[in-house]
Structures are given as structure tokens and as C-alpha cells.
């Protein structure tokens, strides 16, 4: 198990502060809109849900 030192933690905080101040985040590659499509098995919808039945009161 790795332990995090104060220096490592502050390094992450410094990068976050810089990204917030400059509006530029590092190490975050941009993903094109076309690449965000879900896999085919998710795109295909299943049978429609049965009609809702009113709850008994």
C-alpha cells in the first residue's frame, strides 16, 4: 500500500489551483463528440415498459 506524503498532496493541490486560475487543465485529453456514443448493446432499446397501473388507495 502506498502512502501519500504531504509534498505529493500539495503538488496535486498546486496543479488544481493553477488549473482553476488559468482555466487550463493538464493531463485531460479532449474526447471528440463522435467518440462519446455508447456501445451498440446499450443503444438498442428493449421492449417498451408496460402501461402504468394506478396505485390502489
N, CA, C and O atoms as a MOPAC input file, in Angstrom:
PM7 MOZYME 1SCF
protein

 N      0.84200 1    -1.18200 1     0.00000 1
 C      0.00000 1     0.00000 1     0.00000 1
 C      0.88100 1     1.23600 1     0.00000 1
 O      1.80600 1     1.34400 1     0.80500 1
 N      0.59800 1     2.16800 1    -0.89900 1
 C      1.39800 1     3.39000 1    -0.98900 1
 C      0.84400 1     4.42800 1    -0.03900 1
 O     -0.36900 1     4.56800 1     0.11800 1
 N      1.74200 1     5.14500 1     0.58600 1
 C      1.29600 1     6.24700 1     1.43600 1
 C      1.54900 1     7.55500 1     0.70500 1
 O      2.52100 1     7.68900 1    -0.03900 1
 N      0.67400 1     8.50300 1     0.92400 1
 C      0.79000 1     9.80900 1     0.28300 1
 C      1.47500 1    10.76200 1     1.24400 1
 O      1.06400 1    10.90100 1     2.39600 1
 N      2.51100 1    11.41100 1     0.76800 1
 C      3.20900 1    12.37000 1     1.61300 1
 C      2.57900 1    13.74200 1     1.45800 1
 O      1.83300 1    13.98600 1     0.51000 1
 N      2.88000 1    14.63300 1     2.38700 1
 C      2.35100 1    15.99600 1     2.30900 1
 C      2.82300 1    16.68300 1     1.03400 1
 O      2.07700 1    17.46100 1     0.43900 1
 N      4.04000 1    16.41000 1     0.61100 1
 C      4.56300 1    17.02000 1    -0.61000 1
 C      3.78200 1    16.58000 1    -1.83800 1
 O      3.49800 1    17.38900 1    -2.72200 1
 N      3.43400 1    15.29200 1    -1.89500 1
 C      2.65300 1    14.79100 1    -3.02600 1
 C      1.25700 1    15.39700 1    -3.02200 1
 O      0.73000 1    15.76500 1    -4.07200 1
 N      0.66600 1    15.49900 1    -1.85500 1
 C     -0.67300 1    16.05700 1    -1.74200 1
 C     -0.67800 1    17.52000 1    -2.15300 1
 O     -1.56600 1    17.95100 1    -2.88800 1
 N      0.28500 1    18.27700 1    -1.69900 1
 C      0.34900 1    19.69600 1    -2.05000 1
 C      0.62100 1    19.87200 1    -3.53900 1
 O      0.16500 1    20.84800 1    -4.13500 1
 N      1.35500 1    18.94800 1    -4.15000 1
 C      1.59700 1    19.02400 1    -5.58700 1
 C      0.29600 1    18.94600 1    -6.35800 1
 O      0.10100 1    19.67800 1    -7.32800 1
 N     -0.59500 1    18.06200 1    -5.93400 1
 C     -1.90100 1    17.95300 1    -6.57800 1
 C     -2.73800 1    19.18900 1    -6.36300 1
 O     -3.45000 1    19.62600 1    -7.26700 1
 N     -2.66100 1    19.75900 1    -5.17100 1
 C     -3.41700 1    20.97400 1    -4.86800 1
 C     -2.88400 1    22.13200 1    -5.68700 1
 O     -3.65500 1    22.96400 1    -6.16400 1
 N     -1.56400 1    22.19200 1    -5.85500 1
 C     -0.97000 1    23.27200 1    -6.63900 1
 C     -1.42400 1    23.17500 1    -8.09800 1
 O     -1.73700 1    24.19300 1    -8.71500 1
 N     -1.46300 1    21.95400 1    -8.65600 1
 C     -1.91300 1    21.78100 1   -10.03900 1
 C     -3.37400 1    22.18500 1   -10.17800 1
 O     -3.75500 1    22.81700 1   -11.16400 1
 N     -4.19000 1    21.82500 1    -9.19800 1
 C     -5.60100 1    22.18200 1    -9.24200 1
 C     -5.75900 1    23.68900 1    -9.16600 1
 O     -6.55400 1    24.26600 1    -9.90800 1
 N     -5.01600 1    24.33400 1    -8.28100 1
 C     -5.08400 1    25.78900 1    -8.16500 1
 C     -4.66600 1    26.47300 1    -9.45200 1
 O     -5.28500 1    27.45400 1    -9.86600 1
 N     -3.62300 1    25.96500 1   -10.08700 1
 C     -3.16000 1    26.54400 1   -11.35400 1
 C     -4.22600 1    26.36700 1   -12.43000 1
 O     -4.49000 1    27.29100 1   -13.19900 1
 N     -4.83500 1    25.19300 1   -12.49000 1
 C     -5.86800 1    24.93800 1   -13.49400 1
 C     -7.05900 1    25.85800 1   -13.27900 1
 O     -7.63000 1    26.37100 1   -14.24200 1
 N     -7.43600 1    26.06800 1   -12.03100 1
 C     -8.56000 1    26.95500 1   -11.74400 1
 C     -8.21800 1    28.39900 1   -12.07600 1
 O     -9.06000 1    29.13900 1   -12.58500 1
 N     -6.98900 1    28.80000 1   -11.79300 1
 C     -6.58400 1    30.18300 1   -12.02500 1
 C     -6.42000 1    30.48700 1   -13.51400 1
 O     -6.77200 1    31.57400 1   -13.97300 1
 N     -5.89000 1    29.53300 1   -14.25700 1
 C     -5.61200 1    29.77900 1   -15.67100 1
 C     -6.72300 1    29.28500 1   -16.59100 1
 O     -6.79100 1    29.68700 1   -17.75300 1
 N     -7.58700 1    28.42200 1   -16.08200 1
 C     -8.62900 1    27.84300 1   -16.91900 1
 C     -8.10000 1    26.74700 1   -17.81900 1
 O     -8.78900 1    26.30800 1   -18.74000 1
 N     -6.87800 1    26.30000 1   -17.55900 1
 C     -6.26600 1    25.25700 1   -18.37400 1
 C     -5.97500 1    24.06000 1   -17.48400 1
 O     -5.21200 1    24.16700 1   -16.52400 1
 N     -6.57500 1    22.93100 1   -17.79600 1
 C     -6.31900 1    21.70900 1   -17.04000 1
 C     -5.32100 1    20.86400 1   -17.81500 1
 O     -5.41800 1    20.73900 1   -19.03600 1
 N     -4.36700 1    20.28700 1   -17.10700 1
 C     -3.37500 1    19.43700 1   -17.74300 1
 C     -3.79000 1    17.98000 1   -17.61000 1
 O     -4.60500 1    17.62900 1   -16.75600 1
 N     -3.22200 1    17.14100 1   -18.46100 1
 C     -3.41400 1    15.69500 1   -18.41100 1
 C     -4.87000 1    15.29300 1   -18.59100 1
 O     -5.26400 1    14.23400 1   -18.10200 1
 N     -5.67200 1    16.08100 1   -19.26100 1
 C     -7.05700 1    15.74100 1   -19.54900 1
 C     -7.27200 1    15.81700 1   -21.05300 1
 O     -7.66500 1    16.86500 1   -21.56600 1
 N     -7.02300 1    14.72600 1   -21.77000 1
 C     -7.20400 1    14.77000 1   -23.22200 1
 C     -8.66000 1    15.00800 1   -23.58600 1
 O     -9.56800 1    14.47700 1   -22.94700 1
 N     -8.86700 1    15.80300 1   -24.61100 1
 C    -10.22700 1    16.10500 1   -25.09000 1
 C    -10.75500 1    14.89300 1   -25.85700 1
 O    -10.01400 1    14.25000 1   -26.60100 1
 N    -12.01400 1    14.59200 1   -25.67600 1
 C    -12.65500 1    13.50000 1   -26.39300 1
 C    -13.64300 1    14.11300 1   -27.36900 1
 O    -14.48300 1    14.93000 1   -26.98900 1
 N    -13.53700 1    13.71600 1   -28.62300 1
 C    -14.43500 1    14.24700 1   -29.64700 1
 C    -15.85700 1    13.76100 1   -29.38600 1
 O    -16.05900 1    12.67700 1   -28.83900 1
 N    -16.83300 1    14.56400 1   -29.77600 1
 C    -18.24000 1    14.22000 1   -29.55600 1
 C    -18.59400 1    12.86300 1   -30.17500 1
 O    -19.37300 1    12.10500 1   -29.59700 1
 N    -18.03000 1    12.55300 1   -31.34200 1
 C    -18.35600 1    11.30700 1   -32.01600 1
 C    -17.93000 1    10.09500 1   -31.19500 1
 O    -18.54700 1     9.03500 1   -31.29600 1
 N    -16.89000 1    10.23600 1   -30.39200 1
 C    -16.36500 1     9.11100 1   -29.63000 1
 C    -17.17800 1     8.84100 1   -28.37200 1
 O    -16.90500 1     7.86300 1   -27.67700 1
 N    -18.15100 1     9.66000 1   -28.06000 1
 C    -18.90700 1     9.51100 1   -26.83000 1
 C    -20.14800 1     8.63900 1   -26.98100 1
 O    -20.93000 1     8.53000 1   -26.03700 1
 N    -20.35000 1     8.02100 1   -28.13100 1
 C    -21.52500 1     7.18300 1   -28.32900 1
 C    -21.40900 1     5.91200 1   -27.48900 1
 O    -20.33200 1     5.32100 1   -27.41300 1
 N    -22.50500 1     5.48400 1   -26.85800 1
 C    -22.45800 1     4.26100 1   -26.05000 1
 C    -22.34500 1     3.02900 1   -26.93800 1
 O    -22.64700 1     3.09600 1   -28.13000 1
 N    -21.92000 1     1.92300 1   -26.38200 1
 C    -21.81800 1     0.68800 1   -27.16300 1
 C    -23.17200 1     0.30300 1   -27.75300 1
 O    -24.21700 1     0.72500 1   -27.25700 1
 N    -23.14600 1    -0.50600 1   -28.82100 1
 C    -24.37400 1    -0.86400 1   -29.52900 1
 C    -25.39200 1    -1.55300 1   -28.63500 1
 O    -26.59000 1    -1.30200 1   -28.76300 1
 N    -24.93900 1    -2.41900 1   -27.72800 1
 C    -25.90000 1    -3.14900 1   -26.90200 1
 C    -26.68700 1    -2.20800 1   -25.98600 1
 O    -27.79100 1    -2.54300 1   -25.55700 1
 N    -26.14000 1    -1.06500 1   -25.69100 1
 C    -26.85500 1    -0.08200 1   -24.87400 1
 C    -27.78300 1     0.75200 1   -25.74900 1
 O    -28.86400 1     1.13400 1   -25.30200 1
 N    -27.38600 1     1.03800 1   -26.97400 1
 C    -28.18600 1     1.86300 1   -27.86700 1
 C    -29.51300 1     1.20000 1   -28.21700 1
 O    -30.52800 1     1.88300 1   -28.35100 1
 N    -29.51600 1    -0.12200 1   -28.36700 1
 C    -30.74200 1    -0.81700 1   -28.72400 1
 C    -31.66500 1    -0.85200 1   -27.51200 1
 O    -31.27800 1    -1.32300 1   -26.44300 1
 N    -32.87700 1    -0.35500 1   -27.68100 1
 C    -33.80500 1    -0.34400 1   -26.55900 1
 C    -34.51600 1    -1.68200 1   -26.46500 1
 O    -34.70800 1    -2.38100 1   -27.46000 1
 N    -34.89700 1    -2.01600 1   -25.25000 1
 C    -35.62200 1    -3.25900 1   -25.02900 1
 C    -37.10000 1    -3.02200 1   -25.30900 1
 O    -37.48700 1    -1.94500 1   -25.76200 1
 N    -37.91300 1    -4.01700 1   -25.04300 1
 C    -39.35400 1    -3.89300 1   -25.25600 1
 C    -39.88700 1    -2.73800 1   -24.41400 1
 O    -39.38200 1    -2.49000 1   -23.31900 1
 N    -40.89700 1    -2.03300 1   -24.90900 1
 C    -41.43300 1    -0.91400 1   -24.13500 1
 C    -42.00300 1    -1.38100 1   -22.80100 1
 O    -42.48800 1    -2.50600 1   -22.67700 1
 N    -41.93800 1    -0.51400 1   -21.82200 1
 C    -42.43900 1    -0.83900 1   -20.49000 1
 C    -43.95800 1    -0.96300 1   -20.53400 1
 O    -44.61100 1    -0.26600 1   -21.31100 1
 N    -44.53000 1    -1.84400 1   -19.70900 1
 C    -45.99300 1    -1.96200 1   -19.68000 1
 C    -46.62100 1    -0.66100 1   -19.18800 1
 O    -45.97600 1     0.13000 1   -18.50000 1
 N    -47.88300 1    -0.45200 1   -19.54700 1
 C    -48.56200 1     0.76800 1   -19.12600 1
 C    -48.62900 1     0.82700 1   -17.60800 1
 O    -48.72700 1    -0.19900 1   -16.93500 1
 N    -48.57700 1     2.03500 1   -17.08600 1
 C    -48.63800 1     2.19400 1   -15.63900 1
 C    -50.04200 1     1.90700 1   -15.13700 1
 O    -51.03300 1     2.26000 1   -15.77800 1
 N    -50.11100 1     1.26500 1   -13.98800 1
 C    -51.39000 1     0.95900 1   -13.36100 1
 C    -51.52900 1     1.86600 1   -12.15200 1
 O    -50.59900 1     1.95600 1   -11.35100 1
 N    -52.67700 1     2.55100 1   -11.99100 1
 C    -52.84300 1     3.42300 1   -10.82700 1
 C    -52.73000 1     2.62700 1    -9.53000 1
 O    -53.18500 1     1.48600 1    -9.44400 1
 N    -52.13100 1     3.23600 1    -8.54400 1
 C    -51.96300 1     2.58000 1    -7.25200 1
 C    -53.29800 1     2.50200 1    -6.52600 1
 O    -54.12600 1     3.40800 1    -6.62700 1
 N    -53.50100 1     1.40600 1    -5.79100 1
 C    -54.73300 1     1.25700 1    -5.00500 1
 C    -54.67500 1     2.19900 1    -3.81600 1
 O    -53.62100 1     2.39400 1    -3.21000 1
 N    -55.82100 1     2.77900 1    -3.49100 1
 C    -55.84500 1     3.70900 1    -2.35300 1
 C    -56.60000 1     3.14700 1    -1.19500 1
 O    -56.71500 1     3.80000 1    -0.15800 1

